[in-house]
Short mmCIF file of C-alpha atoms and ligand atoms in Angstrom, two decimals:
data_model
loop_
_atom_site.label_atom_id
_atom_site.label_comp_id
_atom_site.label_asym_id
_atom_site.label_seq_id
_atom_site.Cartn_x
_atom_site.Cartn_y
_atom_site.Cartn_z
CA MET A 634 124.93 -92.91 -46.66
CA THR A 635 122.62 -94.99 -44.49
CA ARG A 636 118.97 -94.92 -45.35
CA PHE A 637 116.61 -93.76 -42.64
CA THR A 638 113.31 -95.27 -43.75
CA PRO A 639 109.87 -94.31 -42.39
CA ASP A 640 109.39 -97.74 -40.80
CA LEU A 641 112.19 -96.87 -38.36
CA LEU A 642 109.72 -94.37 -36.89
CA ALA A 643 106.77 -96.81 -36.89
CA GLY A 644 106.93 -96.95 -33.09
CA ARG A 645 106.19 -93.20 -33.02
CA GLN A 646 103.18 -93.34 -35.38
CA ALA A 647 100.58 -93.26 -32.59
CA GLU A 648 102.33 -90.46 -30.71
CA LEU A 649 102.75 -88.33 -33.85
CA THR A 650 99.12 -88.93 -34.87
CA ALA A 651 97.97 -87.80 -31.43
CA ILE A 652 100.01 -84.59 -31.69
CA ARG A 653 98.74 -83.88 -35.20
CA ARG A 654 95.10 -84.44 -34.26
CA ASP A 655 95.40 -82.33 -31.11
CA ILE A 656 96.73 -79.42 -33.18
CA HIS A 657 94.03 -80.05 -35.78
CA ARG A 658 91.31 -79.85 -33.13
CA HIS A 659 92.67 -76.51 -31.91
CA PRO A 660 93.47 -74.46 -35.03
CA GLU A 661 94.99 -70.99 -34.60
CA THR A 662 95.33 -68.39 -37.34
CA ALA A 663 98.08 -65.93 -38.25
CA PHE A 664 100.26 -64.63 -35.39
CA GLU A 665 97.86 -66.13 -32.81
CA GLU A 666 99.43 -69.61 -32.70
CA GLN A 667 99.99 -69.38 -28.93
CA ARG A 668 98.77 -72.84 -27.97
CA THR A 669 100.50 -74.51 -30.90
CA ALA A 670 103.75 -72.68 -30.20
CA GLN A 671 103.53 -73.77 -26.55
CA ILE A 672 103.14 -77.41 -27.60
CA VAL A 673 106.12 -77.09 -29.94
CA ALA A 674 108.28 -75.34 -27.34
CA ASP A 675 107.36 -77.79 -24.56
CA LYS A 676 108.13 -80.82 -26.70
CA LEU A 677 111.43 -79.47 -28.01
CA GLN A 678 112.52 -78.61 -24.47
CA SER A 679 111.47 -82.00 -23.13
CA TRP A 680 113.79 -83.58 -25.69
CA GLY A 681 116.68 -81.36 -24.55
CA ILE A 682 116.56 -78.96 -27.50
CA GLU A 683 117.41 -75.33 -26.76
CA ILE A 684 114.56 -73.03 -27.78
CA HIS A 685 114.02 -69.39 -28.68
CA ARG A 686 110.54 -67.88 -28.72
CA GLY A 687 108.89 -64.70 -29.90
CA LEU A 688 110.14 -64.05 -33.44
CA ALA A 689 107.06 -62.86 -35.36
CA THR A 690 105.15 -63.08 -32.05
CA THR A 691 104.61 -66.85 -31.97
CA GLY A 692 107.63 -68.23 -33.82
CA VAL A 693 109.68 -70.95 -32.15
CA VAL A 694 113.23 -71.93 -33.10
CA GLY A 695 114.84 -75.04 -31.65
CA THR A 696 118.61 -75.45 -31.95
CA LEU A 697 120.33 -78.83 -31.84
CA LYS A 698 124.07 -79.33 -32.15
CA GLY A 699 125.38 -82.62 -33.48
CA ASN A 700 127.68 -84.75 -31.33
CA ARG A 701 130.51 -84.40 -33.85
CA PRO A 702 132.40 -81.19 -34.59
CA GLY A 703 131.20 -79.24 -37.60
CA GLN A 704 130.61 -75.61 -38.57
CA LYS A 705 127.80 -76.10 -41.03
CA THR A 706 124.31 -74.97 -40.00
CA ILE A 707 120.98 -75.71 -41.65
CA GLY A 708 117.43 -74.52 -40.99
CA LEU A 709 114.41 -76.81 -41.33
CA ARG A 710 111.14 -74.94 -41.43
CA ALA A 711 107.51 -75.86 -40.70
CA ASP A 712 104.45 -73.59 -40.65
CA MET A 713 101.96 -73.68 -37.76
CA ASP A 714 98.95 -71.57 -38.79
CA ALA A 715 95.40 -72.51 -39.75
CA LEU A 716 92.86 -70.82 -42.05
CA HIS A 717 89.67 -68.86 -41.53
CA LEU A 718 87.33 -71.59 -42.75
CA GLN A 719 84.47 -73.63 -41.31
CA GLU A 720 85.44 -77.30 -41.24
CA LYS A 721 82.91 -79.74 -42.69
CA ASN A 722 84.63 -82.93 -41.55
CA GLU A 723 82.83 -84.79 -38.77
CA PHE A 724 85.57 -86.95 -37.27
CA ASP A 725 86.23 -86.61 -33.57
CA TYR A 726 89.30 -84.42 -33.98
CA ALA A 727 87.58 -81.91 -36.30
CA SER A 728 88.12 -78.25 -35.45
CA SER A 729 86.59 -77.23 -32.13
CA ILE A 730 86.77 -73.54 -33.10
CA PRO A 731 84.12 -72.05 -35.42
CA ASN A 732 85.47 -70.69 -38.71
CA LYS A 733 89.03 -71.83 -38.07
CA MET A 734 90.47 -74.94 -39.61
CA HIS A 735 93.76 -76.63 -40.44
CA ALA A 736 92.78 -76.92 -44.10
CA CYS A 737 96.31 -76.69 -45.50
CA GLY A 738 97.98 -79.40 -43.43
CA HIS A 739 100.24 -77.14 -41.38
CA ASP A 740 99.22 -79.29 -38.39
CA GLY A 741 100.95 -82.15 -40.22
CA HIS A 742 103.96 -80.05 -41.22
CA THR A 743 104.52 -79.03 -37.59
CA THR A 744 104.16 -82.64 -36.43
CA MET A 745 106.56 -84.06 -39.03
CA LEU A 746 109.27 -81.60 -38.03
CA LEU A 747 108.64 -82.38 -34.35
CA GLY A 748 109.01 -86.09 -35.16
CA ALA A 749 112.38 -85.44 -36.77
CA ALA A 750 113.51 -83.21 -33.90
CA GLN A 751 112.64 -85.90 -31.37
CA HIS A 752 114.62 -88.54 -33.23
CA LEU A 753 117.63 -86.29 -33.89
CA ALA A 754 117.73 -85.11 -30.26
CA ALA A 755 117.95 -88.73 -29.16
CA LYS A 756 120.57 -89.59 -31.81
CA PRO A 757 122.43 -86.40 -32.74
CA ASP A 758 124.89 -88.28 -34.87
CA PHE A 759 125.81 -85.43 -37.19
CA ALA A 760 128.44 -82.75 -37.57
CA GLY A 761 127.05 -79.21 -37.33
CA THR A 762 123.89 -77.51 -36.13
CA VAL A 763 120.22 -77.85 -37.03
CA HIS A 764 117.73 -75.05 -36.41
CA PHE A 765 114.11 -76.22 -36.31
CA ILE A 766 112.13 -73.17 -37.42
CA PHE A 767 108.41 -73.15 -36.57
CA GLN A 768 106.84 -70.10 -38.16
CA PRO A 769 103.45 -68.41 -37.82
CA ALA A 770 101.21 -66.92 -40.47
CA GLU A 771 102.16 -68.64 -43.70
CA GLU A 772 98.65 -68.05 -45.07
CA GLY A 773 98.65 -64.59 -46.58
CA LEU A 774 100.40 -62.56 -43.91
CA GLY A 775 104.01 -63.58 -44.53
CA GLY A 776 105.13 -64.88 -41.14
CA ALA A 777 108.41 -65.97 -42.72
CA ARG A 778 109.10 -62.40 -43.86
CA VAL A 779 108.35 -61.07 -40.37
CA MET A 780 110.69 -63.62 -38.73
CA ILE A 781 113.45 -62.54 -41.14
CA GLU A 782 112.78 -58.84 -40.45
CA GLU A 783 113.01 -59.55 -36.72
CA GLY A 784 116.44 -61.13 -37.12
CA LEU A 785 115.90 -64.84 -37.78
CA PHE A 786 119.07 -65.29 -39.80
CA GLU A 787 121.16 -62.96 -37.61
CA LYS A 788 120.23 -64.94 -34.52
CA PHE A 789 120.36 -68.31 -36.27
CA ALA A 790 122.90 -68.37 -39.05
CA CYS A 791 121.83 -70.88 -41.69
CA ASP A 792 124.01 -72.03 -44.57
CA ALA A 793 120.89 -73.48 -46.17
CA VAL A 794 117.16 -73.66 -45.43
CA TYR A 795 114.59 -76.31 -46.30
CA GLY A 796 110.80 -76.44 -46.36
CA MET A 797 108.12 -79.02 -47.13
CA HIS A 798 104.40 -78.97 -48.04
CA ASN A 799 101.90 -81.75 -48.54
CA MET A 800 100.19 -82.16 -51.90
CA PRO A 801 96.70 -83.71 -52.06
CA GLY A 802 96.02 -86.00 -55.00
CA PHE A 803 99.71 -86.89 -55.35
CA PRO A 804 100.57 -90.47 -54.26
CA LYS A 805 100.90 -90.90 -50.52
CA GLY A 806 104.44 -90.34 -49.31
CA HIS A 807 105.92 -89.68 -52.76
CA PHE A 808 108.05 -86.57 -53.22
CA ALA A 809 108.15 -83.90 -55.93
CA ILE A 810 110.51 -80.99 -56.41
CA ARG A 811 112.29 -78.98 -59.08
CA ALA A 812 115.34 -76.76 -59.20
CA GLY A 813 114.63 -73.12 -60.03
CA ALA A 814 111.20 -71.53 -59.83
CA MET A 815 108.75 -73.96 -58.28
CA MET A 816 105.98 -71.68 -57.03
CA ALA A 817 104.78 -68.31 -58.23
CA ALA A 818 105.11 -64.79 -56.97
CA SER A 819 101.70 -63.70 -55.73
CA ASP A 820 100.94 -60.00 -56.01
CA THR A 821 97.78 -57.89 -55.84
CA TRP A 822 96.96 -54.91 -58.05
CA GLU A 823 94.15 -52.43 -58.40
CA ALA A 824 93.16 -49.79 -60.96
CA THR A 825 90.55 -47.12 -60.24
CA PHE A 826 89.17 -45.50 -63.38
CA LYS A 827 87.91 -41.99 -62.76
CA GLY A 828 85.63 -39.86 -64.92
CA THR A 829 82.89 -37.35 -64.33
CA GLY A 830 80.06 -39.86 -64.40
CA GLY A 831 76.59 -38.50 -65.08
CA HIS A 832 73.15 -39.34 -66.44
CA GLY A 833 72.98 -42.68 -68.23
CA ALA A 834 70.85 -41.06 -70.93
CA MET A 835 73.44 -38.37 -71.70
CA PRO A 836 76.93 -39.90 -71.64
CA TYR A 837 78.27 -37.31 -74.10
CA ARG A 838 78.00 -34.66 -71.39
CA GLY A 839 80.76 -36.25 -69.32
CA THR A 840 83.30 -39.02 -69.20
CA ASP A 841 82.40 -42.63 -68.47
CA PRO A 842 84.90 -44.76 -66.48
CA THR A 843 82.96 -47.99 -67.07
CA GLN A 844 84.18 -48.08 -70.69
CA PRO A 845 87.94 -48.00 -69.98
CA ALA A 846 87.45 -50.36 -67.00
CA ALA A 847 85.81 -52.93 -69.27
CA GLN A 848 88.44 -52.50 -71.98
CA PHE A 849 91.19 -52.79 -69.40
CA ILE A 850 89.86 -56.15 -68.14
CA VAL A 851 90.03 -57.54 -71.67
CA ALA A 852 93.29 -55.82 -72.62
CA ILE A 853 95.40 -57.13 -69.74
CA GLN A 854 95.32 -60.64 -71.19
CA GLY A 855 97.29 -59.11 -74.05
CA ILE A 856 100.12 -58.51 -71.56
CA ILE A 857 100.32 -62.30 -71.14
CA GLY A 858 100.00 -62.95 -74.87
CA ARG A 859 102.18 -60.12 -76.24
CA ASN A 860 104.62 -59.02 -73.54
CA VAL A 861 105.51 -62.10 -71.47
CA PRO A 862 108.04 -64.26 -73.39
CA PRO A 863 106.32 -67.44 -74.62
CA ASN A 864 108.77 -69.71 -72.78
CA GLN A 865 107.76 -68.11 -69.47
CA ALA A 866 104.48 -68.20 -67.62
CA ALA A 867 102.33 -65.63 -65.88
CA VAL A 868 98.71 -65.23 -64.82
CA LEU A 869 96.57 -62.12 -64.47
CA SER A 870 93.08 -62.58 -63.04
CA VAL A 871 90.42 -60.05 -62.06
CA GLY A 872 88.84 -60.82 -58.72
CA HIS A 873 86.79 -57.74 -57.93
CA ILE A 874 84.91 -55.02 -59.84
CA GLN A 875 83.05 -52.18 -58.17
CA GLY A 876 81.25 -49.15 -59.56
CA GLY A 877 77.95 -47.37 -59.14
CA THR A 878 75.08 -48.63 -57.02
CA PRO A 879 72.75 -51.54 -57.88
CA GLY A 880 69.67 -49.33 -57.36
CA SER A 881 70.78 -46.74 -59.91
CA PRO A 882 71.40 -48.42 -63.28
CA ASN A 883 70.65 -45.14 -65.02
CA VAL A 884 73.60 -43.38 -63.37
CA ILE A 885 77.05 -43.49 -64.92
CA PRO A 886 79.41 -43.85 -61.96
CA SER A 887 82.36 -41.51 -61.56
CA GLU A 888 84.68 -44.31 -60.42
CA VAL A 889 85.12 -47.98 -61.26
CA LEU A 890 87.53 -50.10 -59.25
CA VAL A 891 89.11 -53.25 -60.73
CA LYS A 892 91.25 -55.52 -58.51
CA GLY A 893 93.08 -58.68 -59.28
CA THR A 894 96.02 -61.00 -58.74
CA ALA A 895 99.28 -61.39 -60.66
CA ARG A 896 101.37 -64.57 -60.67
CA SER A 897 104.85 -64.91 -62.14
CA PHE A 898 107.92 -67.11 -61.77
CA SER A 899 110.82 -64.71 -62.17
CA PRO A 900 111.76 -61.24 -60.91
CA GLU A 901 111.91 -60.03 -64.54
CA VAL A 902 108.38 -61.12 -65.44
CA ARG A 903 107.15 -59.80 -62.11
CA ASP A 904 108.61 -56.36 -62.93
CA LEU A 905 107.08 -56.55 -66.41
CA LEU A 906 103.57 -57.29 -65.08
CA GLN A 907 103.81 -54.45 -62.59
CA ARG A 908 104.91 -51.95 -65.25
CA ARG A 909 102.60 -53.03 -68.07
CA LEU A 910 99.42 -53.19 -65.95
CA GLY A 911 100.00 -49.55 -65.05
CA GLU A 912 100.76 -48.53 -68.63
CA VAL A 913 97.70 -50.29 -70.03
CA ALA A 914 95.44 -48.76 -67.36
CA ALA A 915 96.79 -45.25 -67.99
CA GLY A 916 96.66 -45.54 -71.79
CA ILE A 917 93.12 -46.85 -71.94
CA ALA A 918 91.94 -44.30 -69.38
CA GLN A 919 93.49 -41.47 -71.36
CA ALA A 920 91.84 -42.61 -74.60
CA ALA A 921 88.47 -42.39 -72.83
CA GLY A 922 89.16 -38.97 -71.35
CA CYS A 923 89.42 -40.50 -67.89
CA GLU A 924 92.21 -41.08 -65.40
CA ALA A 925 93.45 -44.23 -63.74
CA ASP A 926 94.90 -44.56 -60.25
CA TYR A 927 97.03 -47.67 -60.17
CA LYS A 928 98.60 -49.62 -57.31
CA TYR A 929 100.64 -52.81 -57.33
CA LEU A 930 101.26 -54.58 -54.03
CA ARG A 931 104.12 -57.08 -53.91
CA ARG A 932 103.07 -59.86 -51.58
CA TYR A 933 105.03 -63.13 -51.98
CA PRO A 934 108.09 -63.47 -54.22
CA PRO A 935 108.55 -66.44 -56.55
CA LEU A 936 109.82 -69.53 -54.73
CA ILE A 937 113.16 -70.42 -56.29
CA ASN A 938 114.95 -73.61 -55.27
CA SER A 939 118.75 -73.56 -55.49
CA VAL A 940 120.32 -76.20 -57.71
CA GLU A 941 122.71 -77.73 -55.17
CA GLN A 942 120.24 -77.90 -52.29
CA THR A 943 117.55 -79.32 -54.59
CA SER A 944 119.83 -82.21 -55.48
CA LEU A 945 120.48 -82.81 -51.76
CA ALA A 946 116.72 -82.78 -51.14
CA VAL A 947 116.21 -85.29 -53.97
CA GLU A 948 118.89 -87.48 -52.42
CA ALA A 949 117.21 -87.28 -48.99
CA ALA A 950 113.79 -88.07 -50.50
CA ALA A 951 115.25 -91.02 -52.44
CA LEU A 952 116.82 -92.36 -49.24
CA THR A 953 113.41 -92.05 -47.58
CA VAL A 954 111.10 -93.68 -50.15
CA GLY A 955 113.27 -94.87 -53.05
CA ARG A 956 114.31 -92.92 -56.11
CA GLU A 957 111.39 -94.27 -58.16
CA ASN A 958 109.01 -92.41 -55.82
CA VAL A 959 110.67 -89.01 -56.23
CA ASP A 960 109.86 -86.67 -59.12
CA PRO A 961 112.89 -84.35 -59.43
CA ASN A 962 111.33 -82.19 -62.15
CA VAL A 963 107.73 -81.45 -61.19
CA PRO A 964 106.09 -78.62 -63.19
CA PRO A 965 105.93 -75.29 -61.32
CA VAL A 966 102.60 -74.38 -59.74
CA THR A 967 100.93 -70.96 -59.73
CA GLY A 968 100.19 -71.03 -56.01
CA ALA A 969 102.45 -69.06 -53.67
CA GLU A 970 104.29 -69.88 -50.46
CA ASP A 971 105.97 -67.57 -47.98
CA PHE A 972 109.00 -69.87 -47.58
CA ALA A 973 110.02 -67.98 -50.75
CA PHE A 974 111.12 -65.12 -48.44
CA MET A 975 113.61 -67.45 -46.75
CA LEU A 976 114.86 -68.67 -50.12
CA GLU A 977 115.45 -65.03 -51.14
CA LYS A 978 117.96 -64.82 -48.29
CA LYS A 979 119.50 -68.30 -48.18
CA PRO A 980 120.10 -71.16 -50.60
CA GLY A 981 117.74 -74.02 -50.00
CA ALA A 982 114.94 -76.19 -51.32
CA TYR A 983 111.22 -76.66 -50.82
CA ILE A 984 109.76 -80.08 -51.51
CA MET A 985 106.24 -81.48 -51.90
CA ILE A 986 105.15 -84.69 -50.18
CA GLY A 987 102.11 -86.54 -51.55
CA ASN A 988 99.10 -86.49 -49.23
CA GLY A 989 97.50 -89.35 -51.15
CA GLY A 990 94.95 -89.85 -53.89
CA ALA A 991 91.25 -90.73 -53.80
CA ASP A 992 91.88 -94.28 -52.56
CA GLU A 993 94.47 -93.17 -50.00
CA GLY A 994 92.43 -90.73 -47.92
CA GLY A 995 94.24 -87.59 -48.97
CA CYS A 996 92.57 -86.26 -52.09
CA HIS A 997 90.60 -83.23 -50.89
CA ASN A 998 92.46 -80.16 -51.99
CA VAL A 999 94.11 -77.83 -49.52
CA HIS A 1000 91.78 -75.01 -48.40
CA SER A 1001 88.75 -77.30 -48.89
CA PRO A 1002 86.43 -77.60 -45.84
CA LEU A 1003 86.77 -81.39 -46.29
CA TYR A 1004 90.57 -81.45 -46.40
CA ASP A 1005 92.55 -83.45 -43.84
CA PHE A 1006 96.25 -84.08 -43.51
CA ASN A 1007 97.02 -87.77 -44.04
CA ASP A 1008 98.49 -89.22 -40.84
CA ALA A 1009 99.97 -92.10 -42.85
CA ILE A 1010 102.69 -89.73 -44.16
CA LEU A 1011 103.78 -88.33 -40.77
CA THR A 1012 106.64 -90.80 -40.41
CA THR A 1013 107.59 -90.39 -44.08
CA GLY A 1014 107.94 -86.63 -43.71
CA ALA A 1015 109.83 -86.98 -40.43
CA ALA A 1016 112.17 -89.55 -42.00
CA TYR A 1017 112.82 -87.17 -44.93
CA TRP A 1018 113.99 -84.49 -42.47
CA VAL A 1019 116.27 -87.00 -40.74
CA ASN A 1020 117.74 -88.10 -44.07
CA LEU A 1021 118.22 -84.48 -45.10
CA VAL A 1022 120.21 -83.80 -41.93
CA ASN A 1023 122.28 -86.91 -42.66
CA VAL A 1024 122.84 -85.80 -46.25
CA GLU A 1025 123.76 -82.24 -45.23
CA LEU A 1026 125.61 -82.86 -41.98
CA GLY A 1027 126.27 -86.59 -41.86
CA ASP A 1028 129.20 -88.79 -42.77
CA ALA A 1029 129.47 -87.82 -46.41
CA ARG A 1030 129.91 -84.13 -45.68
CA ALA A 1031 131.36 -84.11 -42.18
ZN1 ZN B 762 97.38 -72.85 -47.59
ZN1 ZN B 763 99.97 -74.46 -46.74
#
């Protein structure tokens, strides 16, 4: 297998940086990525890549067949959306739109996949088909799920799918991945405790939902400590409490709402959290003579990398930057990622690329108003995609 190293794309560094900074200056949020999608579609077409538009409103899929016969098909996916956030950076390509910002590096992800598409279109020396999948709305609204619901994998059969995300604080251009669960399921739950409420001076005349609500907040950590097996991980956090009115501290409210997030790394633990949160809420409410309304909203599933495709991704990353710069067994993280929906349907692998540490210009965390994607890794990410296509569809597997 020939190595395709980032320096082979050095001549494209300025062009890729210009694309990335243009997208950065014009951030668009979920399902509104019209300008970004137009840039993607125009560039793919100008390189002779067949495009399809409109999946999940702004999704773009480019399809490139290799110049050698082959039936295998892979999907490479990048996200295009920005966040609702006011940028605090002051460089000349900072966001020109108030309260919108590319604070997660999806501008870089889109550019890296474009860089690979440009190279592969010029040298389609592989056997099979590559679908370049540019999706909207990764942040919170599940653009990947919507593309799938609207027929992504019926229209574009993929034997495997691959994704990539930058990681601030991790050395510039290094790679990290693991087989199995790599990112968490992210779900939202709420419990509304209901009693009669009444006068704060006479609680015995009614039922007080503040008591079970408070006990519930403490008790749910027992689900982690007593119900989740100790060799597995999960997180329950409360993010919102509401009851009564600030001007009436002498009134016992009749309802107290508690909302939070649940993170887990397997379908079994996810089911367990959903069931036990409801049981604990109902049991504590009953003991206080109250009732609990409980809802659990499944948002993003756990992101689970398949074993075979993870080893191919490791191979591609090692070809790109050397095996010593690839961590094949990074610990799972409790953040979530909607590429997990694609990995529910197809085997594949999602890899992290280092955005750089404090001395490399890439340390501000994603979703920080000071974050910026590190342009120095654009060619590294693009070269990874090229190597992955070679590994999947090149000589060794033709
Ligand atoms: Zn993000
Ligand atoms: Zn992101």
